[in-house]
Amino acid sequence: MNEAVIDPETDEVSRLILAQHDPDAFAPIAHLTVGEFRNWLLSDRVDAAAVSAITWGITPEMAAAVSKLMRNQDLVLAARKCRVVTAFRTTIGLPGRLAVRLQPNHPTDDLRGIVASVLDGLMYGCGDAVIGINPVGDNLSGIVSILNVLNELRERFEIPTQSCVLTHVTQTLKAIELGAPVDLVFQSIAGTQQANEGFGISLALLDEAASAVTSLGRGTVGQNAMYFETGQGSALSANAHHGVDQQTCEARAYAVARRYAPLLTNTVVGFIGPEYLYDGKQITRAGLEDHFCGKLLGVPMGCDVCYTNHAEADQDDMDTLLTLLGVAGVNFIMGVPGADDVMLNYQSTSFHDALYLRDALGLRRAPEFESWLECMGLTGSDGRLLEQAQPDHPLLALGESVNFANR
């Protein structure tokens, strides 16, 4: 607590970390060494309530330090004690629940292609975390068109979920000014001021965006309206890490995230490539570290269980990490058609992978989305997909029901 990893005089994230720290919440664990803190977290007498009580007393550096003394099973067990529940149109992070971001990216932002992937994901019961699209470019009219189509789909079928176009925060602010139906504001964030400047952001800009989207009041069961993505190595790749290791820099990004009470935060764990996480073993370790540190700091953590095609990793490695994160209580994962993102050109998890994890661990969807699926005749009362939708099911005509004119 008394030794700054990065000088607060030159780094606004360090200043934020100091401003966030609650001495009263810290008091019960202030006397512990890092090793003793590990033992405290794993103790049978420490439950979710006890961990929640100290959340704002923990700095990212403390979280990163204790994670380094933990085996994989320790990271799973300790993270399982950390519950962070958020809500917009669905409630995410409840015990026994697993949400999925439906990720219908398209290499040319073709609206029909996006809608086809959305249909695919909905029929597999995915989309309760968000329907989130990475656009190919930053063309504002294209971004607004995608937002309008997603909003039209959601309203037509009364889908209890939220949509997001994962463009730069400045573009989303412009879309809000134009009156576009923005549910969530997205931004990639990092753990140092210099790295965030490389992303073209500052805390002041994020403050502005959070205020703008909250003022829209589009949520129904909650108003958590920010979505952040992080990933180990981003500060290092920008030479903006100040000599600090990538795991500690990653944990510091969670201090930025928790400032804004986001609906969703996820580490895109293997996306940055083998220059930073070399193989499947390192990706697995990083995913468990990130999830644990984020949850410990009170951040609603999901994970893009992924790798690039030039990494020493394969889908078996992703199966392992996916399963471990499911046991650890991850809030949400990605649902990509066939697990192969044809726009970003990396490997993630599929709609089928979400079904596997729910079946294997007895996990349910977000309650509002689960009720909708049953009303739509896609699942039974047990949450399991029905074997076949009716041939006249309204979702099967979804492509024809959307107005693509003048888009």
CSV table of C-alpha atoms in Angstrom, one decimal:
chain,number,residue,atom,x,y,z
A,1,MET,CA,0.0,0.0,0.0
A,2,ASN,CA,2.9,2.4,0.8
A,3,GLU,CA,4.9,1.8,-2.3
A,4,ALA,CA,3.6,3.1,-5.6
A,5,VAL,CA,4.3,0.8,-8.6
A,6,ILE,CA,3.9,3.8,-11.0
A,7,ASP,CA,4.4,7.4,-9.8
A,8,PRO,CA,0.9,8.9,-9.1
A,9,GLU,CA,2.3,12.3,-10.1
A,10,THR,CA,2.6,11.2,-13.7
A,11,ASP,CA,-0.1,8.5,-13.9
A,12,GLU,CA,-3.8,9.1,-13.4
A,13,VAL,CA,-4.6,5.4,-13.0
A,14,SER,CA,-2.2,5.4,-10.0
A,15,ARG,CA,-4.1,8.4,-8.6
A,16,LEU,CA,-7.4,6.7,-9.2
A,17,ILE,CA,-6.1,3.6,-7.3
A,18,LEU,CA,-5.2,5.7,-4.3
A,19,ALA,CA,-8.5,7.6,-4.4
A,20,GLN,CA,-10.5,4.4,-4.5
A,21,HIS,CA,-8.8,2.8,-1.5
A,22,ASP,CA,-11.0,2.4,1.5
A,23,PRO,CA,-8.9,2.2,4.7
A,24,ASP,CA,-11.8,0.8,6.8
A,25,ALA,CA,-12.3,-2.0,4.3
A,26,PHE,CA,-8.6,-2.7,4.3
A,27,ALA,CA,-8.2,-2.8,8.1
A,28,PRO,CA,-9.2,-6.5,8.6
A,29,ILE,CA,-6.4,-7.6,6.3
A,30,ALA,CA,-3.9,-4.8,6.6
A,31,HIS,CA,-1.7,-6.8,8.9
A,32,LEU,CA,-1.4,-9.8,6.6
A,33,THR,CA,1.6,-10.7,4.3
A,34,VAL,CA,0.7,-11.6,0.8
A,35,GLY,CA,1.1,-15.3,1.6
A,36,GLU,CA,-1.2,-14.9,4.6
A,37,PHE,CA,-3.7,-13.1,2.4
A,38,ARG,CA,-3.7,-16.1,0.1
A,39,ASN,CA,-4.5,-18.4,3.1
A,40,TRP,CA,-7.2,-16.0,4.3
A,41,LEU,CA,-8.9,-16.1,0.9
A,42,LEU,CA,-8.8,-19.9,0.7
A,43,SER,CA,-10.0,-20.4,4.3
A,44,ASP,CA,-13.3,-22.1,4.9
A,45,ARG,CA,-14.4,-19.4,7.2
A,46,VAL,CA,-14.1,-16.7,4.4
A,47,ASP,CA,-17.2,-16.7,2.3
A,48,ALA,CA,-18.6,-14.4,-0.4
A,49,ALA,CA,-19.8,-11.8,2.1
A,50,ALA,CA,-16.4,-11.6,3.7
A,51,VAL,CA,-14.6,-11.1,0.4
A,52,SER,CA,-17.1,-8.5,-0.7
A,53,ALA,CA,-16.6,-6.6,2.5
A,54,ILE,CA,-12.9,-6.0,1.7
A,55,THR,CA,-13.2,-5.3,-2.0
A,56,TRP,CA,-12.6,-1.6,-1.9
A,57,GLY,CA,-9.7,-2.1,0.5
A,58,ILE,CA,-7.7,-4.1,-2.0
A,59,THR,CA,-5.6,-2.4,-4.6
A,60,PRO,CA,-4.8,-4.0,-8.0
A,61,GLU,CA,-1.2,-4.5,-7.0
A,62,MET,CA,-2.4,-6.5,-4.0
A,63,ALA,CA,-4.7,-8.6,-6.2
A,64,ALA,CA,-1.9,-9.3,-8.7
A,65,ALA,CA,0.6,-10.1,-6.0
A,66,VAL,CA,-1.6,-12.7,-4.3
A,67,SER,CA,-2.5,-14.3,-7.7
A,68,LYS,CA,1.2,-15.0,-8.3
A,69,LEU,CA,1.3,-17.2,-5.1
A,70,MET,CA,-1.7,-19.3,-6.2
A,71,ARG,CA,-2.0,-22.5,-8.1
A,72,ASN,CA,-4.7,-22.8,-10.7
A,73,GLN,CA,-7.0,-24.5,-8.3
A,74,ASP,CA,-6.5,-21.7,-5.8
A,75,LEU,CA,-7.5,-19.1,-8.5
A,76,VAL,CA,-10.6,-21.1,-9.2
A,77,LEU,CA,-11.7,-21.6,-5.6
A,78,ALA,CA,-11.0,-18.0,-4.5
A,79,ALA,CA,-12.7,-16.5,-7.6
A,80,ARG,CA,-15.8,-18.7,-6.9
A,81,LYS,CA,-16.2,-16.8,-3.7
A,82,CYS,CA,-16.4,-13.5,-5.5
A,83,ARG,CA,-19.8,-12.7,-6.9
A,84,VAL,CA,-20.4,-9.5,-8.8
A,85,VAL,CA,-24.0,-9.0,-10.1
A,86,THR,CA,-24.9,-6.4,-12.6
A,87,ALA,CA,-28.1,-5.6,-14.6
A,88,PHE,CA,-29.4,-3.8,-17.7
A,89,ARG,CA,-32.2,-5.7,-19.4
A,90,THR,CA,-30.8,-9.0,-18.0
A,91,THR,CA,-29.3,-9.8,-14.7
A,92,ILE,CA,-25.7,-11.1,-15.0
A,93,GLY,CA,-23.5,-12.8,-12.5
A,94,LEU,CA,-26.0,-14.6,-10.3
A,95,PRO,CA,-24.9,-17.9,-8.7
A,96,GLY,CA,-25.5,-20.9,-11.0
A,97,ARG,CA,-25.8,-18.7,-14.1
A,98,LEU,CA,-23.7,-18.3,-17.2
A,99,ALA,CA,-24.3,-15.6,-19.8
A,100,VAL,CA,-23.0,-15.4,-23.4
A,101,ARG,CA,-22.1,-12.5,-25.6
A,102,LEU,CA,-23.5,-13.2,-29.0
A,103,GLN,CA,-20.7,-12.0,-31.3
A,104,PRO,CA,-22.0,-11.9,-34.9
A,105,ASN,CA,-19.1,-10.1,-36.5
A,106,HIS,CA,-19.0,-9.8,-40.3
A,107,PRO,CA,-15.9,-9.1,-42.5
A,108,THR,CA,-17.8,-6.3,-44.4
A,109,ASP,CA,-20.4,-5.3,-41.8
A,110,ASP,CA,-23.0,-6.7,-44.1
A,111,LEU,CA,-26.3,-6.3,-42.2
A,112,ARG,CA,-27.9,-9.5,-43.6
A,113,GLY,CA,-24.8,-11.4,-42.6
A,114,ILE,CA,-24.9,-9.9,-39.1
A,115,VAL,CA,-28.6,-10.8,-38.7
A,116,ALA,CA,-28.0,-14.4,-39.9
A,117,SER,CA,-25.4,-14.8,-37.2
A,118,VAL,CA,-27.7,-13.3,-34.6
A,119,LEU,CA,-30.4,-15.7,-35.6
A,120,ASP,CA,-28.0,-18.6,-35.3
A,121,GLY,CA,-27.0,-17.5,-31.8
A,122,LEU,CA,-30.5,-16.9,-30.6
A,123,MET,CA,-31.6,-20.4,-31.8
A,124,TYR,CA,-28.8,-21.8,-29.7
A,125,GLY,CA,-30.0,-19.8,-26.7
A,126,CYS,CA,-27.1,-17.3,-26.7
A,127,GLY,CA,-27.2,-13.5,-26.3
A,128,ASP,CA,-28.2,-12.9,-22.7
A,129,ALA,CA,-25.0,-11.0,-21.9
A,130,VAL,CA,-25.1,-8.8,-25.0
A,131,ILE,CA,-25.4,-8.9,-28.7
A,132,GLY,CA,-22.0,-7.2,-29.4
A,133,ILE,CA,-20.5,-6.5,-32.8
A,134,ASN,CA,-16.9,-5.5,-33.6
A,135,PRO,CA,-17.3,-3.3,-36.6
A,136,VAL,CA,-14.8,-3.5,-39.5
A,137,GLY,CA,-14.4,0.3,-39.5
A,138,ASP,CA,-15.2,3.5,-37.7
A,139,ASN,CA,-17.7,4.9,-40.2
A,140,LEU,CA,-20.3,6.5,-38.1
A,141,SER,CA,-23.2,5.9,-40.5
A,142,GLY,CA,-22.4,2.2,-40.6
A,143,ILE,CA,-22.2,2.1,-36.8
A,144,VAL,CA,-25.6,3.7,-36.5
A,145,SER,CA,-27.1,1.4,-39.1
A,146,ILE,CA,-25.9,-1.7,-37.1
A,147,LEU,CA,-27.4,-0.1,-33.9
A,148,ASN,CA,-30.7,0.5,-35.6
A,149,VAL,CA,-31.0,-3.0,-37.0
A,150,LEU,CA,-30.1,-4.6,-33.6
A,151,ASN,CA,-32.6,-2.4,-31.8
A,152,GLU,CA,-35.3,-3.2,-34.4
A,153,LEU,CA,-34.7,-6.9,-33.9
A,154,ARG,CA,-34.8,-6.6,-30.1
A,155,GLU,CA,-38.0,-4.6,-30.1
A,156,ARG,CA,-39.8,-6.7,-32.7
A,157,PHE,CA,-39.3,-9.9,-30.8
A,158,GLU,CA,-39.2,-8.3,-27.3
A,159,ILE,CA,-35.8,-9.8,-26.6
A,160,PRO,CA,-34.6,-9.0,-23.0
A,161,THR,CA,-31.0,-8.3,-23.8
A,162,GLN,CA,-28.8,-5.4,-24.7
A,163,SER,CA,-26.8,-4.5,-27.9
A,164,CYS,CA,-23.5,-2.9,-28.4
A,165,VAL,CA,-21.3,-1.9,-31.3
A,166,LEU,CA,-17.7,-2.2,-30.0
A,167,THR,CA,-16.4,1.0,-31.6
A,168,HIS,CA,-14.3,3.7,-30.0
A,169,VAL,CA,-16.0,5.6,-27.2
A,170,THR,CA,-15.8,8.9,-29.2
A,171,GLN,CA,-17.8,7.3,-32.0
A,172,THR,CA,-20.4,6.0,-29.6
A,173,LEU,CA,-20.7,9.5,-28.1
A,174,LYS,CA,-21.4,10.9,-31.6
A,175,ALA,CA,-24.0,8.1,-32.1
A,176,ILE,CA,-25.7,9.2,-28.9
A,177,GLU,CA,-25.8,12.8,-30.1
A,178,LEU,CA,-27.5,11.6,-33.3
A,179,GLY,CA,-30.2,9.9,-31.2
A,180,ALA,CA,-29.0,6.3,-32.1
A,181,PRO,CA,-30.4,3.5,-29.8
A,182,VAL,CA,-27.2,3.0,-27.7
A,183,ASP,CA,-27.6,0.6,-24.9
A,184,LEU,CA,-24.0,0.2,-23.8
A,185,VAL,CA,-20.8,2.2,-24.3
A,186,PHE,CA,-17.8,0.1,-25.1
A,187,GLN,CA,-14.1,0.8,-24.7
A,188,SER,CA,-10.8,-1.1,-24.5
A,189,ILE,CA,-8.9,0.0,-21.4
A,190,ALA,CA,-5.5,-0.6,-19.9
A,191,GLY,CA,-3.7,-0.2,-16.6
A,192,THR,CA,-1.6,2.9,-17.2
A,193,GLN,CA,-2.3,6.4,-18.3
A,194,GLN,CA,0.2,6.1,-21.1
A,195,ALA,CA,-1.4,2.9,-22.5
A,196,ASN,CA,-4.9,4.5,-22.3
A,197,GLU,CA,-3.6,7.5,-24.2
A,198,GLY,CA,-2.5,5.0,-26.8
A,199,PHE,CA,-6.2,3.9,-27.0
A,200,GLY,CA,-7.2,7.5,-27.4
A,201,ILE,CA,-8.9,7.7,-24.0
A,202,SER,CA,-8.6,9.3,-20.6
A,203,LEU,CA,-10.6,9.0,-17.4
A,204,ALA,CA,-12.3,12.3,-18.2
A,205,LEU,CA,-13.5,11.0,-21.6
A,206,LEU,CA,-14.8,7.8,-19.9
A,207,ASP,CA,-16.6,10.0,-17.3
A,208,GLU,CA,-18.3,11.9,-20.1
A,209,ALA,CA,-19.4,8.7,-21.9
A,210,ALA,CA,-20.7,7.1,-18.7
A,211,SER,CA,-22.7,10.2,-17.9
A,212,ALA,CA,-24.1,10.3,-21.5
A,213,VAL,CA,-25.2,6.7,-21.6
A,214,THR,CA,-26.6,6.6,-18.1
A,215,SER,CA,-28.8,9.7,-18.9
A,216,LEU,CA,-30.5,7.6,-21.6
A,217,GLY,CA,-32.0,5.3,-19.0
A,218,ARG,CA,-32.6,2.5,-21.5
A,219,GLY,CA,-32.2,-0.3,-18.9
A,220,THR,CA,-35.2,-2.1,-17.5
A,221,VAL,CA,-33.9,-4.2,-14.6
A,222,GLY,CA,-30.8,-2.1,-14.0
A,223,GLN,CA,-28.7,0.8,-15.4
A,224,ASN,CA,-25.1,-0.7,-15.6
A,225,ALA,CA,-24.4,0.6,-19.1
A,226,MET,CA,-20.6,0.3,-19.7
A,227,TYR,CA,-18.7,-2.5,-21.4
A,228,PHE,CA,-14.9,-2.8,-21.1
A,229,GLU,CA,-12.4,-5.2,-22.6
A,230,THR,CA,-8.8,-5.7,-21.3
A,231,GLY,CA,-6.0,-8.2,-21.9
A,232,GLN,CA,-2.6,-8.9,-20.6
A,233,GLY,CA,0.2,-7.4,-22.7
A,234,SER,CA,-1.6,-4.3,-24.0
A,235,ALA,CA,0.5,-1.9,-21.9
A,236,LEU,CA,3.7,-3.8,-22.7
A,237,SER,CA,3.0,-3.9,-26.5
A,238,ALA,CA,2.6,-0.1,-26.4
A,239,ASN,CA,5.8,0.3,-24.3
A,240,ALA,CA,3.6,2.0,-21.8
A,241,HIS,CA,4.1,-0.4,-18.9
A,242,HIS,CA,6.8,1.5,-16.9
A,243,GLY,CA,8.7,-1.7,-16.3
A,244,VAL,CA,5.8,-3.3,-14.5
A,245,ASP,CA,4.9,-6.9,-15.4
A,246,GLN,CA,1.9,-7.5,-17.6
A,247,GLN,CA,-0.2,-9.2,-14.9
A,248,THR,CA,0.0,-6.2,-12.6
A,249,CYS,CA,-0.7,-3.8,-15.5
A,250,GLU,CA,-3.8,-6.0,-16.3
A,251,ALA,CA,-5.1,-5.8,-12.7
A,252,ARG,CA,-4.6,-2.0,-12.7
A,253,ALA,CA,-7.0,-1.9,-15.7
A,254,TYR,CA,-9.7,-3.3,-13.4
A,255,ALA,CA,-9.4,-0.1,-11.2
A,256,VAL,CA,-10.4,1.8,-14.2
A,257,ALA,CA,-13.3,-0.5,-14.9
A,258,ARG,CA,-14.8,-0.6,-11.5
A,259,ARG,CA,-14.9,3.3,-11.4
A,260,TYR,CA,-17.8,3.0,-13.8
A,261,ALA,CA,-19.9,0.1,-12.4
A,262,PRO,CA,-19.9,-1.7,-15.8
A,263,LEU,CA,-22.4,-4.3,-16.9
A,264,LEU,CA,-19.6,-6.3,-18.5
A,265,THR,CA,-15.9,-6.5,-18.4
A,266,ASN,CA,-13.9,-9.2,-20.0
A,267,THR,CA,-10.3,-10.1,-20.7
A,268,VAL,CA,-9.6,-11.1,-24.3
A,269,VAL,CA,-7.1,-13.4,-22.9
A,270,GLY,CA,-5.2,-14.9,-25.9
A,271,PHE,CA,-6.0,-12.2,-28.6
A,272,ILE,CA,-2.8,-10.2,-28.4
A,273,GLY,CA,-0.8,-13.2,-29.5
A,274,PRO,CA,2.1,-15.5,-28.5
A,275,GLU,CA,4.5,-12.5,-28.2
A,276,TYR,CA,2.8,-12.0,-24.8
A,277,LEU,CA,1.1,-15.3,-23.9
A,278,TYR,CA,3.1,-18.0,-25.7
A,279,ASP,CA,1.1,-21.2,-25.5
A,280,GLY,CA,-2.1,-22.8,-24.2
A,281,LYS,CA,-0.6,-23.2,-20.7
A,282,GLN,CA,0.2,-19.5,-20.5
A,283,ILE,CA,-3.2,-18.5,-21.9
A,284,THR,CA,-5.0,-20.8,-19.4
A,285,ARG,CA,-3.0,-19.3,-16.5
A,286,ALA,CA,-3.6,-15.8,-17.6
A,287,GLY,CA,-7.3,-16.3,-18.0
A,288,LEU,CA,-7.6,-17.7,-14.4
A,289,GLU,CA,-5.5,-14.8,-13.1
A,290,ASP,CA,-7.5,-12.2,-14.8
A,291,HIS,CA,-10.8,-13.6,-13.8
A,292,PHE,CA,-9.7,-13.9,-10.1
A,293,CYS,CA,-8.2,-10.4,-9.9
A,294,GLY,CA,-11.1,-8.8,-11.6
A,295,LYS,CA,-13.7,-10.5,-9.4
A,296,LEU,CA,-11.6,-9.8,-6.2
A,297,LEU,CA,-11.7,-6.1,-7.1
A,298,GLY,CA,-15.4,-6.1,-7.6
A,299,VAL,CA,-15.5,-6.2,-11.4
A,300,PRO,CA,-18.1,-8.3,-13.3
A,301,MET,CA,-15.6,-10.5,-15.2
A,302,GLY,CA,-16.1,-12.5,-18.3
A,303,CYS,CA,-13.5,-14.0,-20.6
A,304,ASP,CA,-13.0,-14.3,-24.3
A,305,VAL,CA,-11.5,-17.8,-24.2
A,306,CYS,CA,-9.4,-17.4,-27.3
A,307,TYR,CA,-6.1,-17.7,-29.2
A,308,THR,CA,-4.6,-16.4,-32.5
A,309,ASN,CA,-3.7,-18.9,-35.2
A,310,HIS,CA,0.0,-18.4,-34.8
A,311,ALA,CA,0.0,-19.3,-31.1
A,312,GLU,CA,1.1,-22.6,-29.7
A,313,ALA,CA,-2.5,-23.4,-28.7
A,314,ASP,CA,-5.5,-25.2,-30.0
A,315,GLN,CA,-9.2,-25.7,-29.2
A,316,ASP,CA,-8.4,-28.4,-26.6
A,317,ASP,CA,-6.6,-25.7,-24.6
A,318,MET,CA,-9.6,-23.5,-24.8
A,319,ASP,CA,-11.8,-26.4,-23.6
A,320,THR,CA,-9.7,-26.7,-20.5
A,321,LEU,CA,-9.7,-22.9,-19.8
A,322,LEU,CA,-13.5,-22.7,-20.5
A,323,THR,CA,-14.2,-25.5,-18.1
A,324,LEU,CA,-12.0,-24.1,-15.3
A,325,LEU,CA,-13.6,-20.7,-15.7
A,326,GLY,CA,-17.1,-22.2,-15.6
A,327,VAL,CA,-16.2,-23.9,-12.3
A,328,ALA,CA,-14.7,-20.6,-11.1
A,329,GLY,CA,-18.0,-18.8,-11.7
A,330,VAL,CA,-17.2,-16.6,-14.7
A,331,ASN,CA,-20.0,-14.2,-15.5
A,332,PHE,CA,-20.0,-14.6,-19.3
A,333,ILE,CA,-18.2,-16.0,-22.3
A,334,MET,CA,-18.2,-15.4,-26.0
A,335,GLY,CA,-20.5,-17.1,-28.5
A,336,VAL,CA,-19.0,-16.9,-32.0
A,337,PRO,CA,-20.4,-18.9,-35.0
A,338,GLY,CA,-18.3,-22.0,-35.2
A,339,ALA,CA,-15.8,-20.5,-32.7
A,340,ASP,CA,-14.1,-18.9,-35.7
A,341,ASP,CA,-14.4,-15.1,-35.9
A,342,VAL,CA,-14.3,-14.4,-39.6
A,343,MET,CA,-13.7,-10.7,-39.2
A,344,LEU,CA,-11.1,-10.5,-36.4
A,345,ASN,CA,-9.4,-13.8,-37.6
A,346,TYR,CA,-9.0,-15.5,-34.3
A,347,GLN,CA,-10.4,-18.5,-32.5
A,348,SER,CA,-12.9,-18.2,-29.7
A,349,THR,CA,-15.7,-20.2,-28.2
A,350,SER,CA,-18.9,-21.2,-30.1
A,351,PHE,CA,-22.6,-21.4,-29.3
A,352,HIS,CA,-22.1,-25.1,-28.8
A,353,ASP,CA,-19.4,-24.5,-26.3
A,354,ALA,CA,-21.8,-22.6,-24.1
A,355,LEU,CA,-24.3,-25.5,-24.3
A,356,TYR,CA,-21.5,-27.9,-23.2
A,357,LEU,CA,-20.5,-25.8,-20.2
A,358,ARG,CA,-24.1,-25.3,-19.1
A,359,ASP,CA,-24.8,-29.0,-19.4
A,360,ALA,CA,-21.6,-30.1,-17.7
A,361,LEU,CA,-21.9,-27.7,-14.7
A,362,GLY,CA,-25.7,-27.3,-14.5
A,363,LEU,CA,-25.6,-23.6,-15.3
A,364,ARG,CA,-28.6,-21.6,-16.4
A,365,ARG,CA,-29.0,-18.4,-18.5
A,366,ALA,CA,-29.8,-15.0,-17.2
A,367,PRO,CA,-33.3,-15.3,-15.7
A,368,GLU,CA,-35.0,-12.8,-17.9
A,369,PHE,CA,-33.5,-14.3,-21.1
A,370,GLU,CA,-34.3,-17.8,-20.0
A,371,SER,CA,-38.0,-16.9,-19.5
A,372,TRP,CA,-38.0,-15.4,-23.0
A,373,LEU,CA,-36.5,-18.5,-24.6
A,374,GLU,CA,-39.2,-20.6,-23.0
A,375,CYS,CA,-42.0,-18.3,-24.1
A,376,MET,CA,-40.6,-18.4,-27.7
A,377,GLY,CA,-40.7,-22.2,-27.7
A,378,LEU,CA,-36.9,-22.6,-27.9
A,379,THR,CA,-36.3,-24.2,-24.5
A,380,GLY,CA,-38.2,-26.2,-22.0
A,381,SER,CA,-38.9,-25.2,-18.4
A,382,ASP,CA,-35.6,-26.8,-17.5
A,383,GLY,CA,-33.7,-24.4,-19.7
A,384,ARG,CA,-32.6,-27.0,-22.2
A,385,LEU,CA,-33.0,-26.4,-25.9
A,386,LEU,CA,-35.9,-28.2,-27.6
A,387,GLU,CA,-34.8,-30.6,-30.3
A,388,GLN,CA,-36.4,-28.7,-33.1
A,389,ALA,CA,-38.1,-25.4,-33.5
A,390,GLN,CA,-41.5,-25.3,-35.2
A,391,PRO,CA,-41.2,-24.7,-38.9
A,392,ASP,CA,-43.3,-21.6,-38.7
A,393,HIS,CA,-41.3,-20.2,-35.8
A,394,PRO,CA,-41.2,-16.4,-36.1
A,395,LEU,CA,-37.4,-16.2,-35.6
A,396,LEU,CA,-36.9,-18.4,-38.7
A,397,ALA,CA,-38.3,-15.6,-40.8
A,398,LEU,CA,-36.2,-13.0,-39.0
A,399,GLY,CA,-34.1,-12.1,-42.1
A,400,GLU,CA,-37.2,-11.2,-44.0
A,401,SER,CA,-38.8,-9.3,-41.1
A,402,VAL,CA,-36.0,-6.7,-40.9
A,403,ASN,CA,-36.1,-3.5,-42.8
A,404,PHE,CA,-32.8,-3.2,-44.6
A,405,ALA,CA,-33.9,-0.4,-46.9
A,406,ASN,CA,-31.8,2.7,-47.1
A,407,ARG,CA,-29.1,1.3,-44.8
